[in-house]
mmCIF file of C-alpha atoms in Angstrom:
data_model
loop_
_atom_site.group_PDB
_atom_site.id
_atom_site.type_symbol
_atom_site.label_atom_id
_atom_site.label_comp_id
_atom_site.label_asym_id
_atom_site.label_seq_id
_atom_site.Cartn_x
_atom_site.Cartn_y
_atom_site.Cartn_z
ATOM 1 C CA THR A 490 96.164 28.678 60.174
ATOM 2 C CA LEU A 491 92.631 29.861 60.934
ATOM 3 C CA VAL A 492 92.176 26.810 63.156
ATOM 4 C CA LEU A 493 95.370 27.722 65.022
ATOM 5 C CA VAL A 494 94.080 31.285 65.404
ATOM 6 C CA ALA A 495 90.776 30.055 66.822
ATOM 7 C CA LEU A 496 92.448 27.699 69.289
ATOM 8 C CA PHE A 497 95.504 29.561 70.547
ATOM 9 C CA TYR A 498 95.410 33.281 69.785
ATOM 10 C CA PRO A 499 94.135 36.031 72.120
ATOM 11 C CA GLU A 500 90.511 36.869 71.418
ATOM 12 C CA PHE A 501 91.225 40.572 70.916
ATOM 13 C CA ASP A 502 93.501 39.698 67.946
ATOM 14 C CA VAL A 503 91.190 37.235 66.199
ATOM 15 C CA ALA A 504 89.242 39.777 64.125
ATOM 16 C CA ARG A 505 92.478 41.290 62.802
ATOM 17 C CA TRP A 506 93.849 37.911 61.736
ATOM 18 C CA ARG A 507 90.545 36.976 60.092
ATOM 19 C CA SER A 508 90.822 40.008 57.839
ATOM 20 C CA GLN A 509 94.423 39.013 57.058
ATOM 21 C CA ALA A 510 93.182 35.573 55.994
ATOM 22 C CA LEU A 511 90.776 37.199 53.545
ATOM 23 C CA ALA A 512 93.513 39.468 52.225
ATOM 24 C CA SER A 513 95.749 36.423 51.748
ATOM 25 C CA VAL A 514 93.249 34.279 49.883
ATOM 26 C CA PHE A 515 92.426 37.184 47.541
ATOM 27 C CA TYR A 516 96.143 37.939 46.957
ATOM 28 C CA VAL A 517 96.219 41.440 48.468
ATOM 29 C CA GLU A 518 97.975 40.649 51.753
ATOM 30 C CA ASN A 519 100.965 42.805 50.829
ATOM 31 C CA TRP A 520 98.734 45.882 50.554
ATOM 32 C CA ALA A 521 96.938 45.013 53.805
ATOM 33 C CA LEU A 522 100.277 44.885 55.618
ATOM 34 C CA ALA A 523 101.490 48.087 53.960
ATOM 35 C CA VAL A 524 98.355 50.001 54.948
ATOM 36 C CA ALA A 525 98.606 48.604 58.488
ATOM 37 C CA GLN A 526 102.166 49.984 58.636
ATOM 38 C CA VAL A 527 103.611 46.606 59.574
ATOM 39 C CA ASP A 528 107.359 46.504 60.175
ATOM 40 C CA TYR A 529 108.594 43.342 58.446
ATOM 41 C CA TYR A 530 111.828 43.458 60.436
ATOM 42 C CA ALA A 531 110.243 43.969 63.852
ATOM 43 C CA VAL A 532 112.403 42.567 66.668
ATOM 44 C CA ASP A 533 109.412 40.991 68.436
ATOM 45 C CA ASP A 534 107.625 38.546 66.107
ATOM 46 C CA SER A 535 105.038 37.440 68.680
ATOM 47 C CA GLY A 536 102.628 40.160 67.552
ATOM 48 C CA SER A 537 103.086 39.423 63.844
ATOM 49 C CA SER A 538 100.311 38.133 61.658
ATOM 50 C CA PRO A 539 100.358 34.355 61.097
ATOM 51 C CA PHE A 540 99.444 35.246 57.499
ATOM 52 C CA GLN A 541 102.260 37.770 57.031
ATOM 53 C CA HIS A 542 104.291 35.474 54.765
ATOM 54 C CA PHE A 543 101.476 35.597 52.211
ATOM 55 C CA TRP A 544 102.649 39.077 51.234
ATOM 56 C CA SER A 545 105.126 37.703 48.687
ATOM 57 C CA LEU A 546 102.602 35.233 47.291
ATOM 58 C CA SER A 547 100.184 38.142 46.880
ATOM 59 C CA VAL A 548 102.778 40.087 44.889
ATOM 60 C CA GLN A 549 103.351 37.017 42.738
ATOM 61 C CA GLY A 550 99.620 36.632 42.147
ATOM 62 C CA GLN A 551 99.352 40.245 41.025
ATOM 63 C CA VAL A 552 102.331 39.802 38.688
ATOM 64 C CA PHE A 553 100.731 36.684 37.226
ATOM 65 C CA LEU A 554 97.793 38.890 36.227
ATOM 66 C CA LEU A 555 99.942 41.722 34.862
ATOM 67 C CA TRP A 556 102.491 39.690 32.892
ATOM 68 C CA PRO A 557 99.936 38.150 30.468
ATOM 69 C CA VAL A 558 98.831 41.713 29.645
ATOM 70 C CA ILE A 559 102.437 42.572 28.726
ATOM 71 C CA PHE A 560 102.712 39.433 26.594
ATOM 72 C CA ALA A 561 99.412 40.216 24.870
ATOM 73 C CA ALA A 562 100.496 43.798 24.138
ATOM 74 C CA ALA A 563 103.821 42.527 22.774
ATOM 75 C CA ALA A 564 101.961 40.070 20.549
ATOM 76 C CA VAL A 565 99.854 42.894 19.103
ATOM 77 C CA VAL A 566 102.972 44.988 18.409
ATOM 78 C CA CYS A 567 104.809 42.064 16.801
ATOM 79 C CA ARG A 568 101.845 41.229 14.596
ATOM 80 C CA ARG A 569 101.309 44.817 13.499
ATOM 81 C CA PHE A 570 104.925 45.747 12.765
ATOM 82 C CA ARG A 571 106.221 42.243 11.926
ATOM 83 C CA TRP A 572 108.844 42.489 14.659
ATOM 84 C CA ARG A 573 110.442 39.523 16.367
ATOM 85 C CA PRO A 574 108.989 38.803 19.826
ATOM 86 C CA VAL A 575 112.226 38.491 21.847
ATOM 87 C CA PRO A 576 113.452 42.073 21.233
ATOM 88 C CA VAL A 577 109.955 43.463 21.817
ATOM 89 C CA LEU A 578 109.607 41.598 25.103
ATOM 90 C CA ALA A 579 113.135 42.614 26.098
ATOM 91 C CA VAL A 580 112.237 46.282 25.606
ATOM 92 C CA ALA A 581 108.941 45.867 27.492
ATOM 93 C CA PHE A 582 110.457 44.085 30.481
ATOM 94 C CA GLY A 583 113.478 46.374 30.370
ATOM 95 C CA ALA A 584 111.162 49.360 30.737
ATOM 96 C CA VAL A 585 109.399 47.683 33.676
ATOM 97 C CA PHE A 586 112.772 46.862 35.224
ATOM 98 C CA VAL A 587 114.135 50.413 35.007
ATOM 99 C CA GLY A 588 110.928 52.174 36.041
ATOM 100 C CA SER A 589 110.198 49.900 38.982
ATOM 101 C CA LEU A 590 113.826 49.872 40.185
ATOM 102 C CA VAL A 591 114.000 53.670 40.199
ATOM 103 C CA PHE A 592 110.676 53.809 42.055
ATOM 104 C CA SER A 593 111.934 51.218 44.547
ATOM 105 C CA VAL A 594 115.158 53.090 45.288
ATOM 106 C CA VAL A 595 113.394 56.431 45.776
ATOM 107 C CA ARG A 596 110.529 55.076 47.874
ATOM 108 C CA THR A 597 112.765 52.834 50.010
ATOM 109 C CA ALA A 598 114.743 55.892 51.049
ATOM 110 C CA GLY A 599 111.526 57.716 51.988
ATOM 111 C CA ASP A 600 109.338 55.001 53.551
ATOM 112 C CA GLN A 601 111.044 51.631 53.695
ATOM 113 C CA ALA A 602 108.352 49.873 55.779
ATOM 114 C CA PHE A 603 105.551 50.619 53.273
ATOM 115 C CA THR A 604 107.744 50.135 50.197
ATOM 116 C CA TYR A 605 108.778 46.662 51.363
ATOM 117 C CA PHE A 606 105.246 45.417 50.608
ATOM 118 C CA ASP A 607 104.567 47.690 47.618
ATOM 119 C CA THR A 608 104.017 45.700 44.419
ATOM 120 C CA ARG A 609 105.275 48.614 42.320
ATOM 121 C CA ALA A 610 108.641 48.436 44.094
ATOM 122 C CA ARG A 611 108.895 44.709 43.396
ATOM 123 C CA LEU A 612 107.996 44.500 39.710
ATOM 124 C CA TRP A 613 111.610 45.028 38.654
ATOM 125 C CA GLU A 614 112.621 41.805 40.402
ATOM 126 C CA PHE A 615 110.193 39.804 38.275
ATOM 127 C CA ALA A 616 111.197 41.801 35.187
ATOM 128 C CA LEU A 617 114.823 40.841 35.808
ATOM 129 C CA GLY A 618 113.765 37.195 35.898
ATOM 130 C CA SER A 619 111.876 37.633 32.633
ATOM 131 C CA LEU A 620 114.894 39.282 30.992
ATOM 132 C CA LEU A 621 117.051 36.402 32.213
ATOM 133 C CA ALA A 622 114.598 33.897 30.731
ATOM 134 C CA LEU A 623 114.824 35.696 27.380
ATOM 135 C CA ALA A 624 118.624 35.735 27.496
ATOM 136 C CA VAL A 625 119.427 32.223 28.746
ATOM 137 C CA PRO A 626 118.804 30.454 25.384
ATOM 138 C CA TYR A 627 121.459 32.691 23.824
ATOM 139 C CA LEU A 628 124.037 32.167 26.572
ATOM 140 C CA ASN A 629 126.455 29.268 26.421
ATOM 141 C CA PRO A 630 129.354 29.920 28.799
ATOM 142 C CA ALA A 631 132.306 27.556 28.799
ATOM 143 C CA ARG A 632 132.541 24.812 31.415
ATOM 144 C CA GLY A 633 135.124 26.651 33.493
ATOM 145 C CA LEU A 634 133.047 29.817 33.514
ATOM 146 C CA ARG A 635 129.965 27.823 34.527
ATOM 147 C CA VAL A 636 131.839 26.439 37.527
ATOM 148 C CA VAL A 637 132.973 29.921 38.574
ATOM 149 C CA LEU A 638 129.516 31.451 38.054
ATOM 150 C CA GLY A 639 127.770 28.712 40.038
ATOM 151 C CA TRP A 640 129.982 28.899 43.102
ATOM 152 C CA ALA A 641 130.229 32.690 42.985
ATOM 153 C CA GLY A 642 126.453 32.954 42.868
ATOM 154 C CA LEU A 643 125.929 30.554 45.773
ATOM 155 C CA VAL A 644 128.592 32.145 47.992
ATOM 156 C CA SER A 645 127.353 35.617 47.126
ATOM 157 C CA MET A 646 123.793 34.609 48.035
ATOM 158 C CA VAL A 647 124.896 33.408 51.477
ATOM 159 C CA LEU A 648 126.962 36.539 52.080
ATOM 160 C CA VAL A 649 123.933 38.802 51.608
ATOM 161 C CA GLY A 650 122.524 37.781 54.960
ATOM 162 C CA VAL A 651 125.909 38.153 56.644
ATOM 163 C CA LEU A 652 127.130 41.462 55.257
ATOM 164 C CA VAL A 653 124.038 43.493 54.339
ATOM 165 C CA ASP A 654 121.809 45.511 56.675
ATOM 166 C CA VAL A 655 118.654 44.109 55.113
ATOM 167 C CA GLN A 656 116.462 45.840 57.686
ATOM 168 C CA GLY A 657 117.088 49.291 56.308
ATOM 169 C CA ALA A 658 118.031 48.531 52.708
ATOM 170 C CA PHE A 659 115.451 46.308 51.053
ATOM 171 C CA PRO A 660 113.818 46.421 48.584
ATOM 172 C CA GLY A 661 115.964 49.154 46.989
ATOM 173 C CA TRP A 662 119.004 48.698 44.773
ATOM 174 C CA ILE A 663 120.658 46.342 47.262
ATOM 175 C CA ALA A 664 118.147 43.647 46.236
ATOM 176 C CA LEU A 665 120.150 43.406 43.015
ATOM 177 C CA TRP A 666 122.747 41.485 45.027
ATOM 178 C CA PRO A 667 120.705 38.329 45.792
ATOM 179 C CA LEU A 668 118.918 38.502 42.449
ATOM 180 C CA CYS A 669 122.158 38.637 40.476
ATOM 181 C CA SER A 670 123.512 35.839 42.672
ATOM 182 C CA ALA A 671 120.551 33.653 41.746
ATOM 183 C CA ALA A 672 120.925 34.657 38.088
ATOM 184 C CA ALA A 673 124.559 33.516 38.156
ATOM 185 C CA VAL A 674 123.536 30.078 39.437
ATOM 186 C CA ILE A 675 120.853 29.818 36.741
ATOM 187 C CA VAL A 676 123.210 30.849 33.946
ATOM 188 C CA ALA A 677 125.799 28.360 35.242
ATOM 189 C CA GLY A 678 123.214 25.597 34.874
ATOM 190 C CA SER A 679 124.644 22.109 34.457
ATOM 191 C CA SER A 680 128.373 22.540 34.205
ATOM 192 C CA GLY A 681 129.212 18.910 33.516
ATOM 193 C CA SER A 682 132.139 19.298 35.897
ATOM 194 C CA ARG A 683 132.632 17.373 39.095
ATOM 195 C CA PHE A 684 133.644 20.669 40.693
ATOM 196 C CA GLY A 685 130.460 22.505 39.678
ATOM 197 C CA VAL A 686 127.967 23.716 42.269
ATOM 198 C CA ASP A 687 125.268 21.915 40.301
ATOM 199 C CA ARG A 688 126.609 18.598 41.594
ATOM 200 C CA VAL A 689 125.663 19.772 45.089
ATOM 201 C CA LEU A 690 122.388 21.489 44.195
ATOM 202 C CA ALA A 691 121.264 18.526 42.065
ATOM 203 C CA SER A 692 121.867 15.981 44.841
ATOM 204 C CA GLY A 693 118.925 13.850 45.891
ATOM 205 C CA PRO A 694 118.264 15.378 49.326
ATOM 206 C CA LEU A 695 118.387 18.956 48.042
ATOM 207 C CA VAL A 696 116.144 18.131 45.075
ATOM 208 C CA ARG A 697 113.582 16.576 47.410
ATOM 209 C CA LEU A 698 113.830 19.630 49.664
ATOM 210 C CA GLY A 699 113.303 21.819 46.616
ATOM 211 C CA ASP A 700 110.208 19.806 45.686
ATOM 212 C CA ALA A 701 108.750 20.609 49.127
ATOM 213 C CA ALA A 702 109.944 24.233 49.185
ATOM 214 C CA TYR A 703 106.529 25.749 48.451
ATOM 215 C CA ALA A 704 104.845 23.813 51.243
ATOM 216 C CA LEU A 705 107.754 24.626 53.548
ATOM 217 C CA TYR A 706 107.231 28.318 52.887
ATOM 218 C CA LEU A 707 103.521 27.980 53.671
ATOM 219 C CA VAL A 708 103.810 26.100 56.965
ATOM 220 C CA HIS A 709 106.930 27.489 58.657
ATOM 221 C CA TRP A 710 105.654 30.978 59.480
ATOM 222 C CA PRO A 711 102.295 30.164 61.140
ATOM 223 C CA LEU A 712 104.035 27.468 63.187
ATOM 224 C CA LEU A 713 106.643 29.961 64.395
ATOM 225 C CA ILE A 714 104.141 32.698 65.248
ATOM 226 C CA THR A 715 101.777 30.266 66.981
ATOM 227 C CA TYR A 716 104.649 28.967 69.112
ATOM 228 C CA LEU A 717 105.599 32.513 70.123
ATOM 229 C CA VAL A 718 101.974 33.306 71.023
ATOM 230 C CA VAL A 719 101.509 30.137 73.070
ATOM 231 C CA ARG A 720 104.818 30.531 74.912
ATOM 232 C CA ASP A 721 104.512 34.335 75.148
ATOM 233 C CA ARG A 722 108.002 34.907 73.759
ATOM 234 C CA PRO A 723 109.337 37.594 71.386
ATOM 235 C CA VAL A 724 111.619 35.169 69.506
ATOM 236 C CA ALA A 725 112.354 31.442 69.322
ATOM 237 C CA GLY A 726 115.503 30.188 71.029
ATOM 238 C CA PRO A 727 118.094 27.844 69.471
ATOM 239 C CA ARG A 728 116.470 24.624 70.653
ATOM 240 C CA SER A 729 112.904 25.622 69.896
ATOM 241 C CA GLY A 730 114.089 27.022 66.566
ATOM 242 C CA VAL A 731 115.601 23.684 65.567
ATOM 243 C CA VAL A 732 112.419 21.855 66.601
ATOM 244 C CA LEU A 733 110.275 24.277 64.582
ATOM 245 C CA ILE A 734 112.486 23.772 61.520
ATOM 246 C CA VAL A 735 112.297 19.970 61.802
ATOM 247 C CA VAL A 736 108.512 19.995 62.300
ATOM 248 C CA SER A 737 108.123 22.395 59.372
ATOM 249 C CA LEU A 738 110.209 20.133 57.129
ATOM 250 C CA VAL A 739 108.170 17.070 58.066
ATOM 251 C CA LEU A 740 104.853 18.842 57.511
ATOM 252 C CA ALA A 741 106.106 20.262 54.218
ATOM 253 C CA VAL A 742 107.064 16.831 52.894
ATOM 254 C CA VAL A 743 103.721 15.384 54.018
ATOM 255 C CA ALA A 744 101.746 18.259 52.498
ATOM 256 C CA THR A 745 103.659 18.023 49.229
ATOM 257 C CA ARG A 746 103.135 14.294 48.913
ATOM 258 C CA TRP A 747 99.525 14.027 50.054
ATOM 259 C CA VAL A 748 98.057 17.417 49.099
ATOM 260 C CA GLU A 749 100.064 19.349 46.515
ATOM 261 C CA ASN A 750 101.112 16.531 44.175
ATOM 262 C CA PRO A 751 97.676 14.841 44.018
ATOM 263 C CA LEU A 752 96.055 18.210 43.285
ATOM 264 C CA LYS A 753 98.594 18.953 40.547
ATOM 265 C CA ARG A 754 97.827 15.574 38.967
ATOM 266 C CA TRP A 755 94.066 16.182 39.146
ATOM 267 C CA ALA A 756 93.041 16.547 35.497
ATOM 268 C CA TRP A 757 89.303 17.209 35.940
ATOM 269 C CA PRO A 758 89.511 21.026 36.403
ATOM 270 C CA GLU A 759 91.688 21.474 33.309
ATOM 271 C CA ARG A 760 89.164 20.000 30.897
ATOM 272 C CA SER A 761 87.103 23.182 30.608
ATOM 273 C CA ALA A 762 87.203 26.817 31.653
ATOM 274 C CA ARG A 763 83.931 26.362 33.557
ATOM 275 C CA ARG A 764 85.349 23.569 35.703
ATOM 276 C CA LEU A 765 88.462 25.601 36.405
ATOM 277 C CA ALA A 766 86.362 28.580 37.445
ATOM 278 C CA VAL A 767 84.323 26.381 39.782
ATOM 279 C CA VAL A 768 87.477 25.078 41.459
ATOM 280 C CA VAL A 769 88.841 28.608 41.903
ATOM 281 C CA VAL A 770 85.573 29.815 43.438
ATOM 282 C CA VAL A 771 85.439 26.801 45.774
ATOM 283 C CA CYS A 772 89.033 27.418 46.893
ATOM 284 C CA LEU A 773 88.239 31.054 47.661
ATOM 285 C CA GLY A 774 85.033 30.026 49.428
ATOM 286 C CA LEU A 775 86.834 27.556 51.674
ATOM 287 C CA VAL A 776 88.415 30.564 53.387
ATOM 288 C CA ALA A 777 85.979 33.413 52.725
ATOM 289 C CA VAL A 778 82.775 31.673 53.854
ATOM 290 C CA PRO A 779 84.033 30.490 57.283
ATOM 291 C CA VAL A 780 85.776 33.815 57.930
ATOM 292 C CA LEU A 781 82.739 35.928 57.059
ATOM 293 C CA GLY A 782 80.435 33.598 58.994
ATOM 294 C CA TRP A 783 82.765 33.756 61.984
ATOM 295 C CA ALA A 784 82.804 37.555 61.830
ATOM 296 C CA GLN A 785 78.998 37.698 61.656
ATOM 297 C CA ALA A 786 78.677 35.374 64.649
ATOM 298 C CA ASP A 787 81.025 37.594 66.667
ATOM 299 C CA ALA A 788 79.090 40.701 65.651
ATOM 300 C CA ARG A 789 75.792 39.140 66.760
ATOM 301 C CA ARG A 790 77.342 38.064 70.054
ATOM 302 C CA ALA A 791 78.697 41.566 70.693
ATOM 303 C CA ALA A 792 75.282 43.086 69.946
ATOM 304 C CA GLN A 793 73.593 40.587 72.264
ATOM 305 C CA ILE A 794 76.041 41.388 75.088
ATOM 306 C CA ALA A 795 75.436 45.098 74.629
ATOM 307 C CA ALA A 796 71.657 44.600 74.708
ATOM 308 C CA GLU A 797 71.838 42.441 77.834
ATOM 309 C CA ALA A 798 74.067 44.973 79.565
ATOM 310 C CA GLU A 799 71.495 47.721 79.031
ATOM 311 C CA ARG A 800 68.658 45.472 80.215
ATOM 312 C CA ASN A 801 70.531 44.181 83.282
ATOM 313 C CA ASN A 802 71.883 47.593 84.245
ATOM 314 C CA PRO A 803 69.221 50.182 83.312
ATOM 315 C CA GLY A 804 70.409 53.755 83.527
#
């Protein structure tokens, strides 16, 4: 994405997108967008950051640091009072769910644009997933109920985008709709029925698409924004939209096969904490070092231009 920025984006925007790259690689892009008062639902996407989609990955990264703290605290409580872990974790995540949901509803009504990126207003969504994970082993709905839950969840998920004014509602209480829809599909699981939605979702093409979903999320947004910048358009039309989707799918499959999967199979970093730390630092440096060097080069060039202007035009 930084290469695309260097090649195709207006020079006056480059410094702003460099800082967004740093925010993304350090998992604080959501806060950078919130402070910049970015409107996620802006009609014209051509001025959007090519790193804007990293906001949700940043929230996830922050949760992945917070959740182990909750598990560790629960372990201490269970050890001290000889309590079973599932009820303790259910209470802990239930408290996070209620507190964050109330915060989300109140803040969405007051400042929806900022709250959309606010980690505190999103914690309840992850807490709901954790509560579901705790409950699923104890749930065993009948086959008929699994079929109903699966299709109801899928249809309900699609209807969110059709019926809900997401622009003014998210991430308040209305976000319960898609989350509960997804939960229904998960609880339905494998129905064992030929009429179950799992027969569709478990089909080969959809499974392969699911395998490439992470890469698809990474590549689709910078491709879209770069296209809008190059063509100087506020939105993509039907034909260009289809082309962007197809190109994104192809790149996602390629990236999954030749980048993501080989890295996941790479055992060397997992053999010691020191090796893992080295890999993490190198990954951060691959973005931070070029960005900071680029910024320094621009600063030196600006200073040189200013000095030459004074010398060439004294007084």
